[in-house]
CSV table of C-alpha atoms in Angstrom, one decimal:
chain,number,residue,atom,x,y,z
A,21,MET,CA,0.0,0.0,0.0
A,22,ALA,CA,1.7,3.2,-1.2
A,23,THR,CA,0.5,6.8,-1.2
A,24,LEU,CA,0.7,9.7,-3.7
A,25,ILE,CA,1.3,12.7,-1.4
A,26,ILE,CA,0.6,16.1,-3.0
A,27,SER,CA,1.8,19.1,-1.0
A,28,ASN,CA,-0.5,21.8,-2.5
A,29,GLN,CA,-0.2,24.2,0.5
A,30,ARG,CA,-2.2,27.0,-1.2
A,31,THR,CA,-4.8,26.5,-3.9
A,32,GLU,CA,-7.3,28.7,-5.6
A,33,GLU,CA,-10.1,27.1,-3.5
A,34,MET,CA,-8.2,27.8,-0.2
A,35,VAL,CA,-7.3,31.5,-0.7
A,36,GLY,CA,-9.2,32.7,-3.8
A,37,ASP,CA,-7.2,34.5,-6.4
A,38,LEU,CA,-3.6,33.3,-6.3
A,39,ASP,CA,-2.6,36.6,-7.9
A,40,SER,CA,-3.3,38.1,-4.5
A,41,LEU,CA,-0.3,36.3,-3.0
A,42,THR,CA,2.9,38.2,-3.3
A,43,PRO,CA,5.9,36.5,-5.0
A,44,GLU,CA,7.7,36.3,-1.7
A,45,TYR,CA,4.7,34.7,0.0
A,46,ARG,CA,4.4,32.2,-2.8
A,47,ARG,CA,8.1,31.3,-2.3
A,48,TYR,CA,7.5,30.9,1.4
A,49,VAL,CA,4.6,28.5,1.0
A,50,GLY,CA,6.6,26.6,-1.7
A,51,ASN,CA,9.3,26.0,0.9
A,52,GLN,CA,6.7,25.2,3.6
A,53,ALA,CA,5.5,22.4,1.4
A,54,GLN,CA,8.5,20.4,2.5
A,55,ARG,CA,6.5,19.6,5.7
A,56,MET,CA,4.7,16.8,4.0
A,57,ALA,CA,8.0,14.9,3.5
A,58,TRP,CA,7.5,13.9,7.1
A,59,CYS,CA,4.3,12.0,6.0
A,60,LEU,CA,6.3,9.7,3.7
A,61,GLY,CA,6.3,6.0,4.0
A,62,GLU,CA,8.2,3.2,2.1
A,63,GLY,CA,7.3,3.3,-1.6
A,64,ASP,CA,5.5,6.7,-1.5
A,65,VAL,CA,5.6,9.4,-4.2
A,66,LEU,CA,5.8,13.0,-3.1
A,67,VAL,CA,4.8,15.9,-5.3
A,68,LEU,CA,6.3,19.3,-4.3
A,69,PRO,CA,6.2,22.7,-5.9
A,70,THR,CA,10.0,23.1,-5.7
A,71,ALA,CA,12.8,20.5,-5.5
A,72,PRO,CA,14.1,20.0,-1.9
A,73,ASP,CA,17.7,19.8,-1.0
A,74,GLU,CA,18.8,16.2,-1.3
A,75,GLU,CA,20.6,16.2,2.0
A,76,PHE,CA,17.4,17.4,3.7
A,77,LEU,CA,15.4,14.7,2.1
A,78,ARG,CA,17.9,12.0,3.2
A,79,HIS,CA,17.8,13.5,6.7
A,80,VAL,CA,14.0,13.2,6.8
A,81,THR,CA,13.8,9.7,5.4
A,82,GLY,CA,16.6,8.6,7.8
A,83,ARG,CA,14.7,9.9,10.8
A,84,LEU,CA,11.5,8.2,9.6
A,85,GLY,CA,13.5,4.9,9.2
A,86,ILE,CA,12.8,4.5,5.5
A,87,ASP,CA,15.1,4.0,2.5
A,88,ARG,CA,15.5,7.3,0.6
A,89,ASP,CA,15.7,5.3,-2.7
A,90,ALA,CA,12.4,3.7,-2.0
A,91,VAL,CA,10.5,7.0,-2.3
A,92,ARG,CA,10.3,9.4,-5.2
A,93,VAL,CA,9.9,13.1,-5.4
A,94,LEU,CA,8.4,14.8,-8.4
A,95,VAL,CA,8.2,18.5,-9.2
A,96,PRO,CA,6.0,19.7,-12.1
A,97,PRO,CA,7.2,22.4,-14.5
A,98,PRO,CA,6.6,26.0,-13.3
A,99,GLY,CA,3.1,27.4,-14.0
A,100,ARG,CA,1.4,30.7,-14.3
A,101,TYR,CA,2.3,31.6,-10.7
A,102,GLY,CA,5.8,30.4,-10.8
A,103,GLU,CA,7.2,27.6,-8.6
A,104,GLY,CA,5.8,28.4,-5.2
A,105,VAL,CA,2.3,26.9,-5.5
A,106,LEU,CA,1.0,23.8,-7.1
A,107,SER,CA,-1.7,25.5,-9.1
A,108,ARG,CA,-4.1,23.8,-11.4
A,109,ASP,CA,-2.1,24.3,-14.6
A,110,ARG,CA,0.9,22.6,-12.9
A,111,LEU,CA,-0.8,19.6,-11.5
A,112,THR,CA,-3.0,18.8,-14.5
A,113,GLY,CA,-0.5,19.5,-17.3
A,114,GLU,CA,-0.5,16.6,-19.8
A,115,ALA,CA,3.2,15.8,-19.6
A,116,PHE,CA,3.2,15.8,-15.8
A,117,VAL,CA,0.1,13.6,-15.6
A,118,GLY,CA,1.9,11.2,-17.8
A,119,GLU,CA,4.9,11.2,-15.4
A,120,LEU,CA,2.6,10.6,-12.5
A,121,ARG,CA,0.9,7.7,-14.3
A,122,GLU,CA,4.3,6.0,-14.7
A,123,ALA,CA,5.1,6.6,-11.0
A,124,VAL,CA,1.8,5.3,-9.8
A,125,ALA,CA,2.3,2.1,-11.7
A,126,ALA,CA,5.9,1.6,-10.7
A,127,HIS,CA,5.2,2.2,-7.0
A,128,GLY,CA,1.8,0.5,-6.7
A,129,ILE,CA,0.1,3.7,-5.6
A,130,ASP,CA,-3.4,3.0,-4.4
A,131,ARG,CA,-4.3,6.1,-2.4
A,132,VAL,CA,-3.9,9.9,-2.5
A,133,MET,CA,-3.0,12.3,0.3
A,134,PRO,CA,-3.1,15.9,-0.8
A,135,PHE,CA,-2.7,18.9,1.6
A,136,HIS,CA,-6.0,20.1,0.3
A,137,PHE,CA,-8.3,17.9,-1.8
A,138,ASP,CA,-9.6,20.6,-4.2
A,139,SER,CA,-11.1,20.2,-7.6
A,140,SER,CA,-7.7,20.1,-9.3
A,141,VAL,CA,-6.7,17.1,-7.2
A,142,ALA,CA,-10.1,15.4,-8.0
A,143,VAL,CA,-9.4,15.8,-11.7
A,144,LEU,CA,-5.9,14.4,-11.2
A,145,VAL,CA,-7.2,11.4,-9.2
A,146,ARG,CA,-9.6,10.5,-12.0
A,147,ALA,CA,-6.9,10.9,-14.6
A,148,LEU,CA,-4.7,8.5,-12.6
A,149,GLY,CA,-7.5,5.9,-12.1
A,150,LEU,CA,-7.3,6.2,-8.3
A,151,ASP,CA,-10.9,7.4,-7.8
A,152,ALA,CA,-12.2,3.9,-6.8
A,153,THR,CA,-9.5,3.4,-4.1
A,154,THR,CA,-9.5,6.9,-2.7
A,155,ALA,CA,-11.7,7.1,0.5
A,156,GLY,CA,-14.4,9.7,0.4
A,157,PHE,CA,-13.8,10.5,-3.3
A,158,GLY,CA,-17.5,10.8,-4.1
A,159,PHE,CA,-17.9,13.6,-1.7
A,160,LEU,CA,-14.6,15.3,-2.5
A,161,ASP,CA,-15.2,15.0,-6.3
A,162,GLN,CA,-18.3,17.3,-5.8
A,163,SER,CA,-16.3,20.2,-4.3
A,164,GLY,CA,-16.7,18.8,-0.8
A,165,GLY,CA,-13.3,20.0,0.2
A,166,ARG,CA,-14.2,23.5,-0.7
A,167,LEU,CA,-17.5,23.3,1.2
A,168,LEU,CA,-15.8,22.1,4.4
A,169,ASN,CA,-13.1,24.6,4.4
A,170,SER,CA,-15.6,27.4,4.4
A,171,LYS,CA,-15.8,29.4,7.6
A,172,ALA,CA,-19.5,30.0,6.9
A,173,THR,CA,-20.0,26.2,6.7
A,174,PHE,CA,-18.3,25.8,10.0
A,175,ARG,CA,-20.7,28.2,11.7
A,176,ALA,CA,-23.6,26.3,10.3
A,177,VAL,CA,-22.3,22.9,11.4
A,178,ALA,CA,-21.2,24.2,14.8
A,179,GLY,CA,-24.7,25.7,15.3
A,180,GLY,CA,-26.3,22.4,14.3
A,181,VAL,CA,-24.3,20.3,16.8
A,182,GLY,CA,-24.4,22.8,19.6
A,183,ALA,CA,-20.6,23.5,19.8
A,184,PRO,CA,-19.6,26.5,21.9
A,185,VAL,CA,-18.7,29.3,19.5
A,186,PRO,CA,-18.1,33.1,19.9
A,187,GLU,CA,-21.1,35.3,19.4
A,188,GLY,CA,-21.3,36.0,15.6
A,189,GLY,CA,-22.8,35.3,12.3
A,190,VAL,CA,-22.4,34.9,8.5
A,191,PHE,CA,-23.2,38.0,6.4
A,192,THR,CA,-23.5,38.7,2.7
A,193,ALA,CA,-25.0,42.2,2.9
A,194,GLN,CA,-22.9,45.1,4.1
A,195,GLU,CA,-25.8,46.8,5.9
A,196,ASP,CA,-26.5,43.7,7.9
A,197,ALA,CA,-22.9,43.3,8.9
A,198,ALA,CA,-22.7,47.0,9.9
A,199,ARG,CA,-25.9,46.6,12.1
A,200,PHE,CA,-24.6,43.5,13.8
A,201,LEU,CA,-21.1,44.9,14.4
A,202,TRP,CA,-22.4,48.1,15.9
A,203,GLU,CA,-25.4,47.0,17.8
A,204,ARG,CA,-24.2,43.7,19.2
A,205,LEU,CA,-20.4,44.4,19.6
A,206,LEU,CA,-18.7,47.7,19.1
A,207,SER,CA,-21.3,49.9,20.8
A,208,ARG,CA,-21.0,47.6,23.9
A,209,GLY,CA,-17.2,48.1,23.9
A,210,LEU,CA,-16.5,44.7,22.3
A,211,PRO,CA,-14.0,44.1,19.5
A,212,ALA,CA,-14.8,41.9,16.5
A,213,ILE,CA,-12.9,39.7,14.1
A,214,LEU,CA,-13.9,39.7,10.5
A,215,LYS,CA,-12.9,36.7,8.4
A,216,GLN,CA,-12.8,36.0,4.7
A,217,ASP,CA,-14.8,32.9,4.1
A,218,PHE,CA,-11.8,31.2,2.4
A,219,HIS,CA,-8.2,31.9,3.7
A,220,VAL,CA,-5.7,30.3,6.0
A,221,ALA,CA,-3.4,31.0,9.0
A,222,GLY,CA,-5.1,34.3,9.8
A,223,PHE,CA,-4.1,36.1,6.6
A,224,GLY,CA,-7.8,36.7,5.7
A,225,ASN,CA,-8.7,38.1,9.0
A,226,GLU,CA,-9.0,41.7,10.4
A,227,ILE,CA,-10.0,43.0,13.8
A,228,VAL,CA,-12.3,46.0,14.3
A,229,SER,CA,-12.3,47.5,17.8
A,230,PRO,CA,-14.0,50.5,19.3
A,231,VAL,CA,-10.8,51.4,21.2
A,232,ALA,CA,-7.1,51.3,20.4
A,233,GLY,CA,-4.7,48.8,21.9
A,234,VAL,CA,-6.2,45.5,20.9
A,235,ASP,CA,-3.5,43.1,19.8
A,236,PRO,CA,-4.4,41.5,16.4
A,237,LEU,CA,-3.5,37.9,17.3
A,238,GLY,CA,-4.8,35.6,14.5
A,239,ALA,CA,-5.3,38.5,12.2
A,240,GLN,CA,-3.2,40.9,10.0
A,241,ARG,CA,-4.2,44.1,11.8
A,242,THR,CA,-6.6,46.0,14.1
A,243,VAL,CA,-8.7,48.8,12.8
A,244,VAL,CA,-10.3,51.3,15.3
A,245,ALA,CA,-13.9,52.3,14.6
A,246,ALA,CA,-15.0,54.4,17.6
A,247,ASP,CA,-18.4,55.4,16.1
A,248,ARG,CA,-20.9,54.2,13.4
A,249,GLU,CA,-19.5,56.6,10.8
A,250,GLU,CA,-16.0,55.2,11.1
A,251,LEU,CA,-17.4,51.7,11.0
A,252,GLU,CA,-19.3,52.4,7.8
A,253,LYS,CA,-16.2,54.0,6.2
A,254,TYR,CA,-14.1,50.9,7.1
A,255,LEU,CA,-16.7,48.4,5.7
A,256,THR,CA,-17.2,50.4,2.5
A,257,ASP,CA,-13.4,50.3,1.9
A,258,ARG,CA,-12.9,46.7,2.9
A,259,TRP,CA,-16.1,45.0,1.8
A,260,PRO,CA,-14.7,43.9,-1.6
A,261,TRP,CA,-11.7,42.4,0.0
A,262,LEU,CA,-13.7,40.7,2.8
A,263,THR,CA,-16.3,39.2,0.4
A,264,ASP,CA,-14.2,38.4,-2.7
A,265,GLY,CA,-15.6,41.3,-4.7
A,266,GLY,CA,-19.1,40.9,-3.2
A,267,ARG,CA,-19.4,37.3,-4.5
A,268,GLY,CA,-18.9,35.6,-1.1
A,269,SER,CA,-19.7,36.0,2.6
A,270,VAL,CA,-17.9,37.3,5.6
A,271,VAL,CA,-17.9,35.7,9.1
A,272,ILE,CA,-18.0,38.1,12.0
A,273,GLU,CA,-17.4,37.1,15.6
A,274,HIS,CA,-16.7,38.6,19.0
A,275,TYR,CA,-13.0,38.8,19.4
A,276,VAL,CA,-11.8,38.1,22.9
A,277,PRO,CA,-8.4,39.7,23.6
A,278,GLU,CA,-5.7,37.9,25.5
A,279,SER,CA,-7.1,34.5,24.5
A,280,VAL,CA,-4.9,31.5,23.8
A,281,PRO,CA,-5.4,29.8,20.5
A,282,VAL,CA,-5.6,25.9,20.6
A,283,TYR,CA,-6.5,23.2,18.2
A,284,ALA,CA,-7.5,19.5,18.1
A,285,GLU,CA,-6.6,17.3,15.1
A,286,LEU,CA,-8.8,14.3,14.3
A,287,ARG,CA,-9.2,11.8,11.5
A,288,VAL,CA,-12.6,10.9,9.9
A,289,GLU,CA,-12.2,7.3,8.8
A,290,GLU,CA,-14.7,4.9,7.3
A,291,HIS,CA,-15.3,3.3,10.8
A,292,GLY,CA,-15.6,6.6,12.6
A,293,VAL,CA,-13.7,9.5,14.2
A,294,GLU,CA,-10.2,9.0,15.7
A,295,PHE,CA,-8.3,11.5,17.8
A,296,THR,CA,-4.8,12.5,16.7
A,297,GLY,CA,-3.7,15.1,19.1
A,298,HIS,CA,-3.9,18.7,20.2
A,299,GLY,CA,-1.7,21.8,20.6
A,300,GLU,CA,-1.4,25.5,21.2
A,301,MET,CA,-0.8,27.9,18.3
A,302,ARG,CA,1.9,30.5,18.6
A,303,MET,CA,0.9,33.8,17.0
A,304,LYS,CA,3.2,36.6,15.8
A,305,PRO,CA,0.6,37.9,15.0
A,306,VAL,CA,-0.5,35.1,12.6
A,307,LEU,CA,0.4,31.4,13.0
A,308,ASN,CA,4.1,31.0,13.6
A,309,GLY,CA,4.4,27.6,15.3
A,310,LEU,CA,2.9,25.1,17.7
A,311,ILE,CA,3.3,23.6,21.2
A,312,VAL,CA,2.2,20.0,21.4
A,313,PRO,CA,0.4,19.0,23.6
A,314,ALA,CA,-1.5,22.2,24.5
A,315,PRO,CA,-0.4,23.5,27.9
A,316,SER,CA,-4.1,24.5,28.4
A,317,ALA,CA,-5.1,20.9,28.5
A,318,SER,CA,-3.6,20.5,32.0
A,319,ALA,CA,-4.4,24.0,33.2
A,320,ASP,CA,-6.7,24.6,36.2
A,321,ALA,CA,-10.3,25.6,35.6
A,322,VAL,CA,-10.1,24.8,31.8
A,323,ASP,CA,-12.6,22.2,30.7
A,324,PHE,CA,-10.4,20.8,27.9
A,325,ALA,CA,-12.2,17.5,27.8
A,326,ASN,CA,-15.4,19.4,26.8
A,327,PHE,CA,-13.5,21.0,23.9
A,328,LEU,CA,-12.3,17.7,22.7
A,329,GLU,CA,-15.8,16.3,23.0
A,330,ALA,CA,-17.2,19.2,21.0
A,331,ALA,CA,-14.4,18.7,18.3
A,332,ALA,CA,-15.5,15.0,18.0
A,333,ARG,CA,-19.1,16.0,17.8
A,334,LEU,CA,-18.3,18.4,14.9
A,335,CYS,CA,-16.9,15.5,13.0
A,336,GLU,CA,-20.0,13.4,13.2
A,337,PRO,CA,-22.0,15.2,10.4
A,338,LEU,CA,-18.8,15.3,8.3
A,339,HIS,CA,-18.6,11.6,8.5
A,340,ALA,CA,-22.3,11.2,7.6
A,341,MET,CA,-21.7,13.5,4.6
A,342,GLY,CA,-19.0,11.2,3.3
A,343,TYR,CA,-15.9,13.2,4.1
A,344,ARG,CA,-12.8,11.1,4.9
A,345,GLY,CA,-9.6,12.7,6.0
A,346,ILE,CA,-8.1,15.0,8.6
A,347,VAL,CA,-10.0,17.6,10.5
A,348,SER,CA,-8.3,20.4,12.5
A,349,VAL,CA,-10.7,22.1,14.9
A,350,ASP,CA,-9.5,25.5,16.2
A,351,ALA,CA,-10.6,27.3,19.4
A,352,VAL,CA,-9.5,29.9,21.9
A,353,VAL,CA,-9.1,29.7,25.6
A,354,THR,CA,-10.5,33.0,27.0
A,355,PRO,CA,-9.1,34.8,30.0
A,356,ASP,CA,-12.2,33.5,31.8
A,357,ARG,CA,-11.0,30.0,31.0
A,358,ASP,CA,-13.8,29.2,28.6
A,359,ILE,CA,-13.1,27.5,25.4
A,360,LEU,CA,-14.8,28.8,22.2
A,361,VAL,CA,-14.5,26.9,19.0
A,362,ASN,CA,-14.1,29.3,16.0
A,363,GLU,CA,-13.1,27.2,12.9
A,364,PHE,CA,-12.5,23.8,11.4
A,365,ASN,CA,-10.2,22.9,8.4
A,366,CYS,CA,-11.0,19.7,6.6
A,367,ARG,CA,-7.6,19.0,5.1
A,368,THR,CA,-4.1,18.1,6.1
A,369,GLY,CA,-3.3,20.6,8.7
A,370,GLY,CA,-0.3,22.7,9.7
A,371,SER,CA,0.0,20.4,12.7
A,372,THR,CA,-0.1,17.1,10.8
A,373,HIS,CA,3.6,16.8,10.2
A,374,ILE,CA,4.3,17.5,13.9
A,375,HIS,CA,2.1,14.7,15.0
A,376,ARG,CA,3.7,12.4,12.4
A,377,ILE,CA,7.1,13.3,13.9
A,378,GLY,CA,5.7,12.5,17.3
A,379,GLU,CA,4.3,9.2,16.3
A,380,ARG,CA,7.1,8.0,14.0
A,381,VAL,CA,10.3,9.7,15.2
A,382,VAL,CA,9.8,10.4,18.9
A,383,GLY,CA,7.7,7.3,19.4
A,384,GLY,CA,6.6,5.8,22.7
A,385,ASP,CA,3.8,7.7,24.5
A,386,TYR,CA,5.1,11.0,23.1
A,387,PHE,CA,1.8,12.8,23.8
A,388,THR,CA,2.2,12.3,27.6
A,389,ASP,CA,6.0,12.1,28.2
A,390,ARG,CA,7.4,14.7,25.7
A,391,VAL,CA,6.6,18.2,24.5
A,392,LEU,CA,7.2,19.3,20.9
A,393,VAL,CA,7.7,23.0,20.3
A,394,GLU,CA,7.7,24.3,16.7
A,395,LEU,CA,9.0,27.6,15.4
A,396,ARG,CA,8.4,28.9,11.8
A,397,ARG,CA,9.9,31.6,9.6
A,398,CYS,CA,13.5,31.0,10.7
A,399,THR,CA,16.8,31.7,9.0
A,400,PHE,CA,19.5,29.0,9.1
A,401,PRO,CA,22.8,28.4,7.3
A,402,PRO,CA,22.9,25.8,4.5
A,403,PHE,CA,21.3,22.6,5.6
A,404,ALA,CA,24.5,20.5,6.1
A,405,GLN,CA,26.2,23.3,8.0
A,406,THR,CA,23.1,23.7,10.2
A,407,VAL,CA,23.0,20.0,11.1
A,408,ARG,CA,26.7,20.0,12.0
A,409,ALA,CA,26.3,23.1,14.2
A,410,LEU,CA,23.4,21.4,16.0
A,411,GLU,CA,25.4,18.2,16.5
A,412,GLN,CA,28.5,20.1,17.8
A,413,ALA,CA,26.3,22.0,20.2
A,414,GLN,CA,24.7,18.7,21.4
A,415,LEU,CA,21.3,20.1,20.3
A,416,ALA,CA,20.5,17.7,17.4
A,417,TYR,CA,17.7,15.2,18.1
A,418,ASP,CA,19.0,12.1,19.9
A,419,PRO,CA,16.9,8.9,19.5
A,420,ALA,CA,18.3,7.5,22.7
A,421,THR,CA,17.0,10.4,24.9
A,422,ARG,CA,14.1,11.2,22.5
A,423,THR,CA,15.0,14.9,22.9
A,424,GLY,CA,16.6,17.5,20.7
A,425,VAL,CA,16.1,19.6,17.6
A,426,LEU,CA,14.8,18.5,14.2
A,427,ILE,CA,14.9,20.7,11.2
A,428,THR,CA,11.4,20.3,9.7
A,429,VAL,CA,11.7,22.6,6.7
A,430,ASP,CA,15.0,23.5,5.1
A,431,ASP,CA,15.6,27.3,4.7
A,432,ASN,CA,16.4,27.5,1.0
A,433,GLY,CA,14.8,30.8,0.3
A,434,PRO,CA,16.9,33.4,-1.4
A,435,SER,CA,16.7,35.9,1.5
A,436,GLY,CA,16.2,33.5,4.4
A,437,GLY,CA,13.4,33.3,6.9
A,438,PHE,CA,11.8,30.3,5.3
A,439,GLY,CA,13.0,27.5,7.6
A,440,GLU,CA,11.2,25.7,10.4
A,441,TYR,CA,12.4,23.5,13.3
A,442,CYS,CA,10.8,21.4,16.1
A,443,VAL,CA,12.3,21.0,19.6
A,444,VAL,CA,11.5,17.9,21.5
A,445,GLY,CA,11.8,18.2,25.3
A,446,GLU,CA,10.9,16.2,28.3
A,447,THR,CA,8.8,19.1,29.6
A,448,LEU,CA,7.7,22.4,28.2
A,449,ALA,CA,10.4,24.2,30.3
A,450,HIS,CA,13.1,21.8,28.9
A,451,ALA,CA,11.8,22.4,25.3
A,452,GLU,CA,11.9,26.2,25.8
A,453,GLU,CA,15.4,26.0,27.2
A,454,LEU,CA,16.6,24.1,24.1
A,455,GLU,CA,14.8,26.6,21.9
A,456,GLU,CA,16.7,29.5,23.6
A,457,ARG,CA,20.0,27.6,22.9
A,458,VAL,CA,19.1,27.2,19.2
A,459,ALA,CA,18.3,30.9,19.0
A,460,ARG,CA,21.7,31.8,20.5
A,461,LEU,CA,23.4,29.3,18.2
A,462,PHE,CA,21.9,30.8,15.0
A,463,ALA,CA,21.8,34.4,16.2
A,464,ALA,CA,18.0,34.4,17.0
A,465,PRO,CA,16.7,32.8,13.8
A,466,GLY,CA,13.0,33.6,14.5
A,467,ALA,CA,11.6,36.3,12.3
A,468,GLU,CA,8.4,38.3,12.4
A,469,GLY,CA,5.9,37.0,9.8
């Protein structure tokens, strides 16, 4: 049983117009696609937007305990948007589909694992003759992936199963949005977060507050609207951006400052729903890493079990609809210690590779006896030099102690800042100590993003 892994980290159906992504951001997500190398198994084929460093690839397969020569990496020719994203024209080009057919036959591929199962992947699965063996294909082939990555769909499903969500709603008319924002939130001194229906990692979100000083965690910026006139001016200016030129909807929710963002990852399988793990999201101000497991899970007065139960409950209608795959359920722990669920993503998540590392590299009962701390948007020296430096500083991951540093994404960007690493510690304090040592070793590699 071998898998075709497609690391399409950003697609037209995830973010809308790919032209809206800057060339630098497209290069960043192209580099970020290396994460899915940690999902490789013996005999698999991995499709990436850009070719990875061969030393990095051998490092990953070595840590996973598989033969590098038993897996194959394919990169389609550059497309309309260059090399950073696996856009439709790249994935479905005739020559590349032919190359994939040969790889599928040679490796005995019988299943597909994309980052996002969009319509381009559905076309490709049919072309490769894998539709009959791909779980949930009937649902995904009818744009089910797009449906379940809609923030508006989340609000509907959450309302249906009674999940605890922030006060809010889904709006298609500017006047309705203005009325809700002013009457239910801003006039009462409460800030709001406005979310594009389709986007990822906080890049489609903005916060509107009646007062200054609200930190935009999980959003790109905070806008102050102290009165109705300022609110109307803001909405008139941003409505086309928020609603994809008026064609879509915007989700508006009460934004609770000083909250801690958390997630739970689950798998919807044929037999039911399985729990993978949970973690805390590090924001600067948008997603910049994870802490696994979430420290909030063991905090006093936080009913984390109720959150996990709500996450599982959200997956039940998804299973009934025919979805099969990974679900990441996002929430926030408020200063009052309540947990409010605010989103789900029905696709491979930004946490999936970390849990694969936990399961396959760290091993044992990693979720109870180890803490994994991830940092993104880092700058490192060339890969081989980075590995040597970590080994000389006795920071490299050691299978004997099950602690140390793993480079999860190689920093091969032209200007740096595209790397990622994961620290494995015995406790959170130990992991943070190792992270501080890495920062000193590489002259504070973390970068604002």
